[in-house]
mmCIF file of C-alpha atoms in Angstrom:
data_model
loop_
_atom_site.group_PDB
_atom_site.id
_atom_site.type_symbol
_atom_site.label_atom_id
_atom_site.label_comp_id
_atom_site.label_asym_id
_atom_site.label_seq_id
_atom_site.Cartn_x
_atom_site.Cartn_y
_atom_site.Cartn_z
ATOM 1 C CA MET A 29 5.461 33.620 -74.768
ATOM 2 C CA SER A 30 5.717 31.136 -77.680
ATOM 3 C CA GLU A 31 7.118 32.104 -81.182
ATOM 4 C CA ARG A 32 4.639 32.214 -83.885
ATOM 5 C CA ARG A 33 4.998 29.335 -86.305
ATOM 6 C CA PRO A 34 5.742 30.248 -89.981
ATOM 7 C CA ARG A 35 2.958 29.716 -92.264
ATOM 8 C CA ARG A 36 2.958 27.731 -95.369
ATOM 9 C CA VAL A 37 2.296 29.693 -98.586
ATOM 10 C CA ALA A 38 0.229 28.538 -101.506
ATOM 11 C CA VAL A 39 -0.241 29.823 -105.027
ATOM 12 C CA THR A 40 -3.791 29.631 -106.026
ATOM 13 C CA GLY A 41 -4.187 32.153 -108.854
ATOM 14 C CA LEU A 42 -2.189 33.061 -111.853
ATOM 15 C CA GLY A 43 -2.627 35.992 -114.351
ATOM 16 C CA ALA A 44 -0.601 36.720 -117.695
ATOM 17 C CA VAL A 45 -0.600 39.450 -120.260
ATOM 18 C CA SER A 46 2.141 38.426 -122.749
ATOM 19 C CA SER A 47 2.993 38.126 -126.482
ATOM 20 C CA LEU A 48 2.092 34.466 -126.047
ATOM 21 C CA GLY A 49 -1.457 35.164 -125.026
ATOM 22 C CA ILE A 50 -3.703 36.660 -122.649
ATOM 23 C CA GLY A 51 -4.428 34.563 -119.422
ATOM 24 C CA ALA A 52 -2.415 31.734 -117.718
ATOM 25 C CA GLY A 53 -4.186 29.113 -119.801
ATOM 26 C CA ALA A 54 -3.148 30.638 -123.103
ATOM 27 C CA PHE A 55 0.218 31.390 -121.866
ATOM 28 C CA ALA A 56 0.795 27.703 -120.598
ATOM 29 C CA GLU A 57 -0.566 26.309 -123.880
ATOM 30 C CA ALA A 58 1.623 28.343 -125.900
ATOM 31 C CA ILE A 59 4.787 27.422 -123.641
ATOM 32 C CA ARG A 60 3.905 23.639 -124.025
ATOM 33 C CA ALA A 61 3.620 24.007 -127.853
ATOM 34 C CA GLY A 62 6.989 25.887 -128.093
ATOM 35 C CA ARG A 63 5.115 28.811 -129.916
ATOM 36 C CA SER A 64 7.055 32.112 -130.430
ATOM 37 C CA GLY A 65 5.645 35.467 -129.369
ATOM 38 C CA ILE A 66 8.209 37.383 -131.294
ATOM 39 C CA SER A 67 7.056 39.735 -134.242
ATOM 40 C CA PRO A 68 8.246 42.912 -136.067
ATOM 41 C CA ILE A 69 8.242 45.918 -133.748
ATOM 42 C CA GLN A 70 4.859 48.232 -134.082
ATOM 43 C CA SER A 71 4.950 50.270 -130.768
ATOM 44 C CA PHE A 72 7.594 52.724 -132.124
ATOM 45 C CA ASP A 73 9.483 53.584 -135.242
ATOM 46 C CA SER A 74 12.318 51.034 -135.554
ATOM 47 C CA THR A 75 13.961 52.804 -138.586
ATOM 48 C CA GLY A 76 17.749 52.856 -137.929
ATOM 49 C CA PHE A 77 17.788 49.730 -135.860
ATOM 50 C CA GLU A 78 19.772 46.695 -137.249
ATOM 51 C CA HIS A 79 17.444 44.253 -135.288
ATOM 52 C CA THR A 80 13.714 45.271 -135.277
ATOM 53 C CA GLN A 81 11.724 42.387 -133.577
ATOM 54 C CA ALA A 82 10.545 42.133 -130.089
ATOM 55 C CA GLY A 83 7.963 40.283 -128.045
ATOM 56 C CA GLU A 84 5.218 42.766 -128.141
ATOM 57 C CA VAL A 85 1.616 42.128 -126.616
ATOM 58 C CA LEU A 86 -0.502 43.021 -129.746
ATOM 59 C CA ASP A 87 -3.871 41.973 -128.642
ATOM 60 C CA PHE A 88 -3.996 43.708 -125.226
ATOM 61 C CA ARG A 89 -7.130 45.972 -124.863
ATOM 62 C CA PRO A 90 -7.046 47.214 -121.284
ATOM 63 C CA GLN A 91 -10.545 48.149 -121.293
ATOM 64 C CA ASP A 92 -11.372 44.484 -121.583
ATOM 65 C CA HIS A 93 -9.752 43.756 -118.309
ATOM 66 C CA LEU A 94 -9.858 46.838 -116.167
ATOM 67 C CA GLU A 95 -12.856 48.427 -114.513
ATOM 68 C CA ARG A 96 -11.698 50.839 -111.902
ATOM 69 C CA LEU A 97 -8.383 52.048 -113.212
ATOM 70 C CA PRO A 98 -8.741 55.317 -115.310
ATOM 71 C CA LEU A 99 -6.912 54.156 -118.280
ATOM 72 C CA ASP A 100 -5.850 57.780 -119.313
ATOM 73 C CA GLN A 101 -4.091 58.283 -116.026
ATOM 74 C CA TRP A 102 -2.007 55.161 -116.085
ATOM 75 C CA GLY A 103 0.769 53.935 -118.391
ATOM 76 C CA ARG A 104 1.002 50.654 -120.076
ATOM 77 C CA SER A 105 3.098 48.787 -117.498
ATOM 78 C CA SER A 106 0.757 49.626 -114.809
ATOM 79 C CA GLN A 107 -1.968 48.526 -116.985
ATOM 80 C CA PHE A 108 -0.253 45.116 -117.805
ATOM 81 C CA ALA A 109 0.281 44.788 -113.879
ATOM 82 C CA ALA A 110 -3.321 45.595 -112.915
ATOM 83 C CA ALA A 111 -4.734 43.416 -115.692
ATOM 84 C CA ALA A 112 -2.631 40.347 -114.768
ATOM 85 C CA ALA A 113 -3.321 40.764 -111.166
ATOM 86 C CA LYS A 114 -7.172 40.923 -111.924
ATOM 87 C CA MET A 115 -6.773 37.729 -113.900
ATOM 88 C CA ALA A 116 -5.046 36.054 -110.983
ATOM 89 C CA VAL A 117 -7.657 37.104 -108.484
ATOM 90 C CA ARG A 118 -10.448 35.645 -110.631
ATOM 91 C CA ASP A 119 -8.360 32.401 -111.392
ATOM 92 C CA ALA A 120 -8.015 32.017 -107.618
ATOM 93 C CA GLY A 121 -11.808 32.200 -107.099
ATOM 94 C CA TRP A 122 -11.558 35.310 -104.854
ATOM 95 C CA ASP A 123 -14.567 37.653 -104.665
ATOM 96 C CA GLU A 124 -13.070 41.097 -105.197
ATOM 97 C CA ASP A 125 -15.330 42.526 -102.259
ATOM 98 C CA GLU A 126 -14.096 39.985 -99.863
ATOM 99 C CA LEU A 127 -10.476 40.342 -101.141
ATOM 100 C CA SER A 128 -10.719 44.130 -100.484
ATOM 101 C CA ALA A 129 -11.839 43.489 -96.993
ATOM 102 C CA ALA A 130 -9.154 40.974 -96.258
ATOM 103 C CA ARG A 131 -5.487 41.459 -95.198
ATOM 104 C CA ALA A 132 -4.203 41.711 -98.919
ATOM 105 C CA GLY A 133 -1.591 43.673 -100.697
ATOM 106 C CA SER A 134 0.657 43.529 -103.492
ATOM 107 C CA ALA A 135 4.384 43.437 -104.582
ATOM 108 C CA MET A 136 5.473 44.024 -108.091
ATOM 109 C CA GLY A 137 8.657 43.959 -109.977
ATOM 110 C CA THR A 138 9.895 46.116 -112.762
ATOM 111 C CA THR A 139 13.113 47.206 -114.747
ATOM 112 C CA ASN A 140 12.028 50.401 -116.368
ATOM 113 C CA GLY A 141 8.816 51.460 -114.680
ATOM 114 C CA GLU A 142 6.810 53.325 -117.143
ATOM 115 C CA ALA A 143 9.706 53.791 -119.518
ATOM 116 C CA ARG A 144 7.246 54.483 -122.585
ATOM 117 C CA VAL A 145 5.886 57.334 -120.548
ATOM 118 C CA PHE A 146 9.531 58.735 -120.207
ATOM 119 C CA GLN A 147 9.775 58.309 -123.832
ATOM 120 C CA GLU A 148 6.788 60.359 -124.712
ATOM 121 C CA LEU A 149 8.048 63.056 -122.092
ATOM 122 C CA THR A 150 11.478 63.090 -123.791
ATOM 123 C CA GLU A 151 10.024 63.606 -127.284
ATOM 124 C CA GLN A 152 7.789 66.322 -126.046
ATOM 125 C CA TRP A 153 10.736 68.122 -124.369
ATOM 126 C CA LEU A 154 12.947 67.990 -127.603
ATOM 127 C CA ALA A 155 10.108 68.870 -129.777
ATOM 128 C CA GLU A 156 8.568 71.706 -127.737
ATOM 129 C CA GLY A 157 10.866 72.746 -124.967
ATOM 130 C CA LEU A 158 10.635 71.773 -121.228
ATOM 131 C CA ALA A 159 7.872 74.217 -120.411
ATOM 132 C CA GLU A 160 5.503 72.320 -122.781
ATOM 133 C CA ILE A 161 5.905 68.903 -121.103
ATOM 134 C CA ASN A 162 2.279 67.415 -120.288
ATOM 135 C CA GLY A 163 1.904 67.485 -116.605
ATOM 136 C CA ASP A 164 -0.763 64.763 -116.649
ATOM 137 C CA LEU A 165 1.621 62.560 -118.594
ATOM 138 C CA ALA A 166 4.407 63.141 -116.098
ATOM 139 C CA ALA A 167 2.247 62.103 -113.320
ATOM 140 C CA GLN A 168 2.098 58.731 -114.793
ATOM 141 C CA ALA A 169 6.042 58.212 -114.656
ATOM 142 C CA PRO A 170 6.835 57.205 -111.138
ATOM 143 C CA ALA A 171 7.491 53.329 -110.778
ATOM 144 C CA HIS A 172 5.948 53.050 -107.677
ATOM 145 C CA ARG A 173 2.743 53.122 -109.603
ATOM 146 C CA ILE A 174 3.239 49.545 -111.035
ATOM 147 C CA ALA A 175 2.022 48.192 -107.453
ATOM 148 C CA ALA A 176 -0.429 51.025 -106.891
ATOM 149 C CA ALA A 177 -2.363 50.077 -110.010
ATOM 150 C CA VAL A 178 -2.963 46.648 -108.711
ATOM 151 C CA ASN A 179 -4.220 47.973 -105.239
ATOM 152 C CA THR A 180 -6.198 50.591 -107.087
ATOM 153 C CA GLU A 181 -8.056 48.246 -109.445
ATOM 154 C CA LEU A 182 -8.771 45.695 -106.864
ATOM 155 C CA ARG A 183 -9.302 48.091 -103.973
ATOM 156 C CA LEU A 184 -6.631 46.567 -101.801
ATOM 157 C CA ARG A 185 -5.938 48.275 -98.478
ATOM 158 C CA GLY A 186 -2.555 46.507 -97.711
ATOM 159 C CA GLU A 187 0.822 47.633 -98.734
ATOM 160 C CA ALA A 188 1.620 48.207 -102.384
ATOM 161 C CA GLN A 189 5.537 47.558 -102.886
ATOM 162 C CA THR A 190 7.352 48.111 -106.100
ATOM 163 C CA PHE A 191 10.790 46.344 -106.684
ATOM 164 C CA GLY A 192 13.178 47.908 -109.186
ATOM 165 C CA THR A 193 16.002 45.258 -109.093
ATOM 166 C CA ALA A 194 15.637 44.979 -112.845
ATOM 167 C CA CYS A 195 15.387 41.468 -114.516
ATOM 168 C CA SER A 196 15.169 39.648 -111.138
ATOM 169 C CA ALA A 197 12.531 42.061 -109.704
ATOM 170 C CA SER A 198 9.570 39.583 -110.028
ATOM 171 C CA ASN A 199 11.283 37.050 -107.940
ATOM 172 C CA TYR A 200 12.125 39.637 -105.327
ATOM 173 C CA ALA A 201 8.391 40.509 -105.235
ATOM 174 C CA ILE A 202 7.546 36.723 -104.836
ATOM 175 C CA GLY A 203 10.068 36.351 -101.980
ATOM 176 C CA TYR A 204 8.659 39.511 -100.250
ATOM 177 C CA GLY A 205 5.075 38.355 -100.598
ATOM 178 C CA PHE A 206 6.216 34.863 -99.098
ATOM 179 C CA ASP A 207 7.799 36.455 -96.202
ATOM 180 C CA VAL A 208 4.753 38.779 -95.342
ATOM 181 C CA ILE A 209 2.345 35.871 -95.537
ATOM 182 C CA ARG A 210 4.527 33.407 -93.746
ATOM 183 C CA GLY A 211 5.191 35.736 -90.873
ATOM 184 C CA GLY A 212 1.406 36.458 -90.501
ATOM 185 C CA ASP A 213 1.458 40.172 -91.620
ATOM 186 C CA ALA A 214 -0.903 39.361 -94.408
ATOM 187 C CA ASP A 215 -3.153 36.633 -95.641
ATOM 188 C CA VAL A 216 -2.920 37.307 -99.382
ATOM 189 C CA MET A 217 -0.298 38.994 -101.576
ATOM 190 C CA ILE A 218 -0.490 39.533 -105.332
ATOM 191 C CA VAL A 219 3.105 39.578 -106.621
ATOM 192 C CA GLY A 220 4.804 39.545 -110.041
ATOM 193 C CA GLY A 221 6.020 42.110 -112.440
ATOM 194 C CA ALA A 222 5.560 44.375 -115.390
ATOM 195 C CA ASP A 223 7.389 46.145 -118.246
ATOM 196 C CA ALA A 224 6.518 47.532 -121.693
ATOM 197 C CA VAL A 225 8.606 47.605 -124.706
ATOM 198 C CA ASN A 226 9.975 51.000 -125.554
ATOM 199 C CA ARG A 227 12.531 52.637 -127.753
ATOM 200 C CA ALA A 228 15.121 53.617 -124.942
ATOM 201 C CA THR A 229 15.393 49.970 -123.825
ATOM 202 C CA HIS A 230 15.657 48.561 -127.119
ATOM 203 C CA ALA A 231 18.358 51.072 -127.933
ATOM 204 C CA GLY A 232 20.399 50.312 -124.850
ATOM 205 C CA PHE A 233 20.533 46.741 -125.473
ATOM 206 C CA HIS A 234 21.177 47.411 -129.285
ATOM 207 C CA ARG A 235 24.169 49.383 -128.245
ATOM 208 C CA LEU A 236 25.344 46.670 -126.054
ATOM 209 C CA GLY A 237 25.325 44.387 -128.981
ATOM 210 C CA ALA A 238 23.177 41.873 -126.848
ATOM 211 C CA ILE A 239 19.957 41.611 -129.317
ATOM 212 C CA ALA A 240 19.529 38.619 -131.560
ATOM 213 C CA ALA A 241 19.007 39.140 -135.176
ATOM 214 C CA ASP A 242 16.157 36.738 -135.632
ATOM 215 C CA GLU A 243 15.248 34.788 -132.537
ATOM 216 C CA CYS A 244 16.628 34.080 -129.022
ATOM 217 C CA ARG A 245 18.286 30.892 -128.660
ATOM 218 C CA PRO A 246 19.530 30.275 -125.181
ATOM 219 C CA PHE A 247 22.259 27.599 -124.531
ATOM 220 C CA ASP A 248 22.506 27.210 -128.450
ATOM 221 C CA GLU A 249 25.978 27.097 -130.028
ATOM 222 C CA PHE A 250 24.949 29.992 -132.585
ATOM 223 C CA ARG A 251 23.026 32.110 -130.012
ATOM 224 C CA GLY A 252 23.201 35.716 -130.712
ATOM 225 C CA GLY A 253 21.428 37.491 -127.669
ATOM 226 C CA ILE A 254 18.030 38.658 -126.352
ATOM 227 C CA MET A 255 14.713 39.679 -127.739
ATOM 228 C CA THR A 256 13.326 42.560 -125.831
ATOM 229 C CA ALA A 257 9.793 41.935 -124.822
ATOM 230 C CA GLU A 258 7.000 43.263 -122.593
ATOM 231 C CA GLY A 259 4.045 41.940 -120.444
ATOM 232 C CA GLY A 260 2.544 41.550 -116.944
ATOM 233 C CA ALA A 261 2.687 38.462 -114.794
ATOM 234 C CA ALA A 262 0.944 37.926 -111.396
ATOM 235 C CA LEU A 263 0.583 35.146 -108.902
ATOM 236 C CA LEU A 264 -1.960 35.116 -106.089
ATOM 237 C CA LEU A 265 -0.181 33.989 -102.915
ATOM 238 C CA GLU A 266 -2.132 33.154 -99.769
ATOM 239 C CA SER A 267 -1.753 31.169 -96.629
ATOM 240 C CA TRP A 268 -2.234 27.482 -96.805
ATOM 241 C CA GLU A 269 -5.060 27.669 -94.069
ATOM 242 C CA SER A 270 -6.699 30.396 -96.295
ATOM 243 C CA ALA A 271 -6.506 28.272 -99.492
ATOM 244 C CA GLN A 272 -7.655 25.162 -97.602
ATOM 245 C CA ALA A 273 -10.492 26.882 -95.941
ATOM 246 C CA ARG A 274 -11.966 28.278 -99.266
ATOM 247 C CA GLY A 275 -11.372 24.823 -101.005
ATOM 248 C CA ALA A 276 -9.036 26.606 -103.537
ATOM 249 C CA ARG A 277 -7.003 24.928 -106.390
ATOM 250 C CA ILE A 278 -3.384 25.123 -105.268
ATOM 251 C CA TYR A 279 -1.083 25.309 -108.146
ATOM 252 C CA ALA A 280 2.116 25.175 -106.049
ATOM 253 C CA GLU A 281 3.708 25.739 -102.673
ATOM 254 C CA VAL A 282 6.311 28.454 -102.270
ATOM 255 C CA LEU A 283 9.074 26.546 -100.471
ATOM 256 C CA GLY A 284 11.671 29.467 -100.062
ATOM 257 C CA TYR A 285 13.922 31.682 -102.021
ATOM 258 C CA GLY A 286 17.516 32.993 -102.110
ATOM 259 C CA ILE A 287 18.909 36.649 -102.730
ATOM 260 C CA THR A 288 22.354 37.871 -103.360
ATOM 261 C CA CYS A 289 24.236 40.745 -105.002
ATOM 262 C CA ASP A 290 27.430 40.054 -106.796
ATOM 263 C CA ALA A 291 28.621 43.755 -106.152
ATOM 264 C CA LYS A 292 31.206 43.153 -108.932
ATOM 265 C CA HIS A 293 30.204 44.320 -112.296
ATOM 266 C CA PRO A 294 27.473 46.436 -113.634
ATOM 267 C CA THR A 295 26.356 43.970 -116.542
ATOM 268 C CA GLN A 296 28.573 41.000 -116.236
ATOM 269 C CA PRO A 297 27.094 38.009 -114.293
ATOM 270 C CA ASP A 298 29.359 36.332 -111.566
ATOM 271 C CA ARG A 299 29.309 32.591 -111.170
ATOM 272 C CA SER A 300 30.218 32.561 -107.399
ATOM 273 C CA GLY A 301 27.379 35.026 -106.687
ATOM 274 C CA ILE A 302 24.943 33.009 -108.638
ATOM 275 C CA ALA A 303 25.887 29.762 -107.005
ATOM 276 C CA GLU A 304 25.583 31.154 -103.480
ATOM 277 C CA CYS A 305 22.140 32.376 -104.463
ATOM 278 C CA ILE A 306 21.170 28.914 -105.556
ATOM 279 C CA ARG A 307 22.706 27.555 -102.159
ATOM 280 C CA ARG A 308 20.718 30.049 -100.197
ATOM 281 C CA ALA A 309 17.496 29.047 -102.129
ATOM 282 C CA HIS A 310 17.836 25.296 -101.468
ATOM 283 C CA ALA A 311 18.685 26.195 -97.877
ATOM 284 C CA SER A 312 15.540 28.468 -97.406
ATOM 285 C CA ALA A 313 13.526 25.635 -99.124
ATOM 286 C CA GLY A 314 14.972 22.754 -97.075
ATOM 287 C CA VAL A 315 15.842 20.992 -100.295
ATOM 288 C CA GLN A 316 19.139 19.325 -101.282
ATOM 289 C CA PRO A 317 20.438 19.809 -104.859
ATOM 290 C CA GLU A 318 19.260 16.250 -105.911
ATOM 291 C CA ALA A 319 15.705 16.959 -104.869
ATOM 292 C CA VAL A 320 15.312 19.568 -107.726
ATOM 293 C CA ASP A 321 13.554 18.158 -110.784
ATOM 294 C CA TYR A 322 13.725 21.280 -113.102
ATOM 295 C CA VAL A 323 15.454 24.723 -113.385
ATOM 296 C CA CYS A 324 13.716 27.425 -115.176
ATOM 297 C CA ALA A 325 16.806 29.349 -116.206
ATOM 298 C CA HIS A 326 17.284 33.098 -116.629
ATOM 299 C CA GLY A 327 18.610 31.714 -119.974
ATOM 300 C CA THR A 328 18.923 35.238 -121.857
ATOM 301 C CA GLY A 329 20.640 33.787 -124.849
ATOM 302 C CA THR A 330 23.959 35.925 -124.348
ATOM 303 C CA ALA A 331 27.178 33.982 -124.055
ATOM 304 C CA ALA A 332 27.969 35.716 -120.763
ATOM 305 C CA ASN A 333 24.578 34.738 -119.073
ATOM 306 C CA ASP A 334 24.236 31.254 -120.473
ATOM 307 C CA SER A 335 28.080 30.146 -119.665
ATOM 308 C CA THR A 336 28.074 31.820 -116.090
ATOM 309 C CA GLU A 337 24.501 30.449 -115.283
ATOM 310 C CA VAL A 338 25.380 26.895 -116.217
ATOM 311 C CA ALA A 339 28.752 27.105 -114.491
ATOM 312 C CA ALA A 340 27.128 28.323 -111.341
ATOM 313 C CA MET A 341 24.729 25.486 -111.550
ATOM 314 C CA ARG A 342 27.423 22.818 -112.063
ATOM 315 C CA GLU A 343 29.180 24.202 -108.910
ATOM 316 C CA VAL A 344 26.106 23.503 -106.798
ATOM 317 C CA PHE A 345 24.549 20.478 -108.665
ATOM 318 C CA GLY A 346 27.611 18.955 -109.691
ATOM 319 C CA ALA A 347 28.254 17.226 -113.034
ATOM 320 C CA GLN A 348 24.541 15.906 -113.263
ATOM 321 C CA LEU A 349 22.304 18.878 -113.782
ATOM 322 C CA PRO A 350 18.459 18.660 -113.605
ATOM 323 C CA PRO A 351 16.672 19.477 -117.004
ATOM 324 C CA VAL A 352 17.259 23.329 -117.479
ATOM 325 C CA SER A 353 15.234 25.501 -120.025
ATOM 326 C CA SER A 354 14.557 28.960 -120.830
ATOM 327 C CA ILE A 355 10.935 30.313 -121.753
ATOM 328 C CA LYS A 356 12.799 33.505 -123.141
ATOM 329 C CA SER A 357 13.326 31.305 -126.223
ATOM 330 C CA MET A 358 9.528 31.839 -126.918
ATOM 331 C CA LEU A 359 8.694 34.891 -124.872
ATOM 332 C CA GLY A 360 11.544 37.166 -125.101
ATOM 333 C CA HIS A 361 12.992 39.164 -122.295
ATOM 334 C CA THR A 362 10.221 40.852 -120.489
ATOM 335 C CA MET A 363 12.557 42.635 -118.144
ATOM 336 C CA GLY A 364 11.131 43.182 -114.699
ATOM 337 C CA ALA A 365 8.351 40.695 -115.410
ATOM 338 C CA ALA A 366 10.702 37.827 -116.510
ATOM 339 C CA SER A 367 10.977 35.815 -113.394
ATOM 340 C CA GLY A 368 7.282 36.519 -112.847
ATOM 341 C CA PHE A 369 6.697 34.722 -116.105
ATOM 342 C CA GLY A 370 9.200 31.850 -115.040
ATOM 343 C CA ALA A 371 7.389 31.365 -111.803
ATOM 344 C CA LEU A 372 3.908 31.224 -113.738
ATOM 345 C CA ALA A 373 5.466 28.604 -116.095
ATOM 346 C CA CYS A 374 6.915 26.612 -113.158
ATOM 347 C CA CYS A 375 3.536 26.596 -111.457
ATOM 348 C CA MET A 376 1.603 25.344 -114.482
ATOM 349 C CA ALA A 377 4.377 22.614 -114.924
ATOM 350 C CA LEU A 378 3.950 21.472 -111.340
ATOM 351 C CA HIS A 379 0.192 21.524 -111.940
ATOM 352 C CA GLU A 380 -0.109 20.140 -115.275
ATOM 353 C CA GLY A 381 3.047 17.873 -115.396
ATOM 354 C CA PHE A 382 5.433 19.009 -117.966
ATOM 355 C CA LEU A 383 8.672 20.670 -118.254
ATOM 356 C CA PRO A 384 8.709 23.986 -120.248
ATOM 357 C CA PRO A 385 11.093 23.816 -123.487
ATOM 358 C CA THR A 386 13.953 25.740 -124.854
ATOM 359 C CA SER A 387 12.106 25.991 -127.991
ATOM 360 C CA THR A 388 14.841 27.510 -130.338
ATOM 361 C CA VAL A 389 17.756 25.455 -129.396
ATOM 362 C CA ARG A 390 19.191 23.420 -132.256
ATOM 363 C CA SER A 391 22.778 22.556 -131.198
ATOM 364 C CA VAL A 392 23.508 22.760 -127.727
ATOM 365 C CA ASP A 393 26.827 24.843 -127.201
ATOM 366 C CA PRO A 394 29.578 22.148 -126.407
ATOM 367 C CA ALA A 395 31.427 24.933 -124.307
ATOM 368 C CA LEU A 396 28.716 24.508 -121.784
ATOM 369 C CA GLY A 397 29.748 21.113 -120.897
ATOM 370 C CA PRO A 398 28.309 17.578 -121.335
ATOM 371 C CA GLY A 399 25.098 16.311 -120.412
ATOM 372 C CA LEU A 400 23.125 19.777 -120.536
ATOM 373 C CA ASP A 401 19.309 18.869 -121.117
ATOM 374 C CA CYS A 402 17.763 22.046 -122.358
ATOM 375 C CA VAL A 403 14.178 20.365 -123.121
ATOM 376 C CA PRO A 404 14.595 21.243 -126.743
ATOM 377 C CA GLY A 405 11.618 21.928 -129.092
ATOM 378 C CA ARG A 406 8.286 21.411 -127.207
ATOM 379 C CA ALA A 407 7.346 20.640 -123.827
ATOM 380 C CA ARG A 408 8.214 17.343 -122.107
ATOM 381 C CA GLU A 409 5.488 15.381 -120.135
ATOM 382 C CA ALA A 410 6.882 14.909 -116.597
ATOM 383 C CA GLN A 411 5.925 14.990 -112.889
ATOM 384 C CA PRO A 412 8.351 17.560 -111.333
ATOM 385 C CA ARG A 413 7.994 17.805 -107.538
ATOM 386 C CA VAL A 414 10.415 20.684 -106.843
ATOM 387 C CA VAL A 415 11.476 23.335 -109.271
ATOM 388 C CA GLU A 416 13.896 26.363 -109.166
ATOM 389 C CA ASN A 417 13.051 29.674 -110.924
ATOM 390 C CA HIS A 418 16.029 31.804 -111.660
ATOM 391 C CA GLY A 419 16.148 35.646 -112.026
ATOM 392 C CA PHE A 420 19.366 37.648 -112.456
ATOM 393 C CA ALA A 421 19.762 41.232 -113.259
ATOM 394 C CA PHE A 422 22.298 43.905 -114.024
ATOM 395 C CA GLY A 423 24.057 45.163 -110.953
ATOM 396 C CA GLY A 424 24.402 41.498 -109.934
ATOM 397 C CA ASN A 425 21.051 41.261 -108.218
ATOM 398 C CA ASN A 426 20.205 37.506 -108.149
ATOM 399 C CA ALA A 427 17.008 36.149 -106.921
ATOM 400 C CA ILE A 428 15.816 32.488 -107.011
ATOM 401 C CA VAL A 429 12.550 31.281 -105.839
ATOM 402 C CA MET A 430 11.695 27.442 -105.065
ATOM 403 C CA LEU A 431 8.467 26.128 -105.791
ATOM 404 C CA GLY A 432 6.886 22.689 -104.870
ATOM 405 C CA ARG A 433 4.131 20.315 -105.910
ATOM 406 C CA PRO A 434 1.293 20.593 -103.189
ATOM 407 C CA GLN A 435 1.614 17.850 -100.586
#
């Protein structure tokens, strides 16, 4: 009995709910222009915090995007995920009835799940006592609902997987969807991630001293940390045969991915673990380092991340790195959605022909070594063929996805 040949996997739809815009087109336009999505916090009382800005989605009206999800029963992160997924389906040209009947499912990543729901529940507990907690609100709290919201809105009958590997979770979800389609267990997977800004997450990073005062400046000599942010990113993956049969526009091909865990420190990244993840991603994709035209870095704007990430890349690529940039300079750190937005930016870069910028870098930190091209300011016109999307997380959870221009 012959083995089943692995199938190629295409990205045919993109969806974005972000502080840079709603929809993949608006998101890509803002990325190309180097615009900022950072603004004063409105979603909670920021009194008492030294740093009070974040990448909030101020113009999101879920009722404008969602038809089947009862909005009073689902938290903000779930609504982000479902709305982004719906956009990706429409962008891919799928009829929702046909998709519902297909072998289709979802895989979504998150850091905090419905953290805003937990915040409300905690406030109820403190103000009124445990017995007065709203049971209907508590039902919205489980993190698995992030992917369940996608399946509910789109009536998908395949699996609904939620990955909780923090800030690399979207790349985990993309890798999982890639495997499921490549192995023939599904024809379509909607993948990505979602998280919502909330007081607890902002407070946690604030206590770590990791939040920047004014803006996130990855790779800059005077960088000061991250900006907390929110949103939902979704990519529609389908088999190459399905995409061709439909005559679909193909943004990119998923070439492979790599996953490692440093298993070393709860918050500090490890160079050797990241370098090994890069090597595994290259091996999975069947590419050599010199074939990579661009790296969408994790690029948080903290000294620990930037120095470790660049050192790991130099270990694999050698002295000559490909252009490396961080969209967190514009978007902020969207936690579990971060590498999903990175993948979305990579797909648009492959499709439209540009390199996303590190918009806020002014003076590249000389300690990062010579020849670091951060694509400062605005996007650069280019024709990348193979791109690398990084996602790293607390706990040492590393995930890297490789994407290629359709051939």
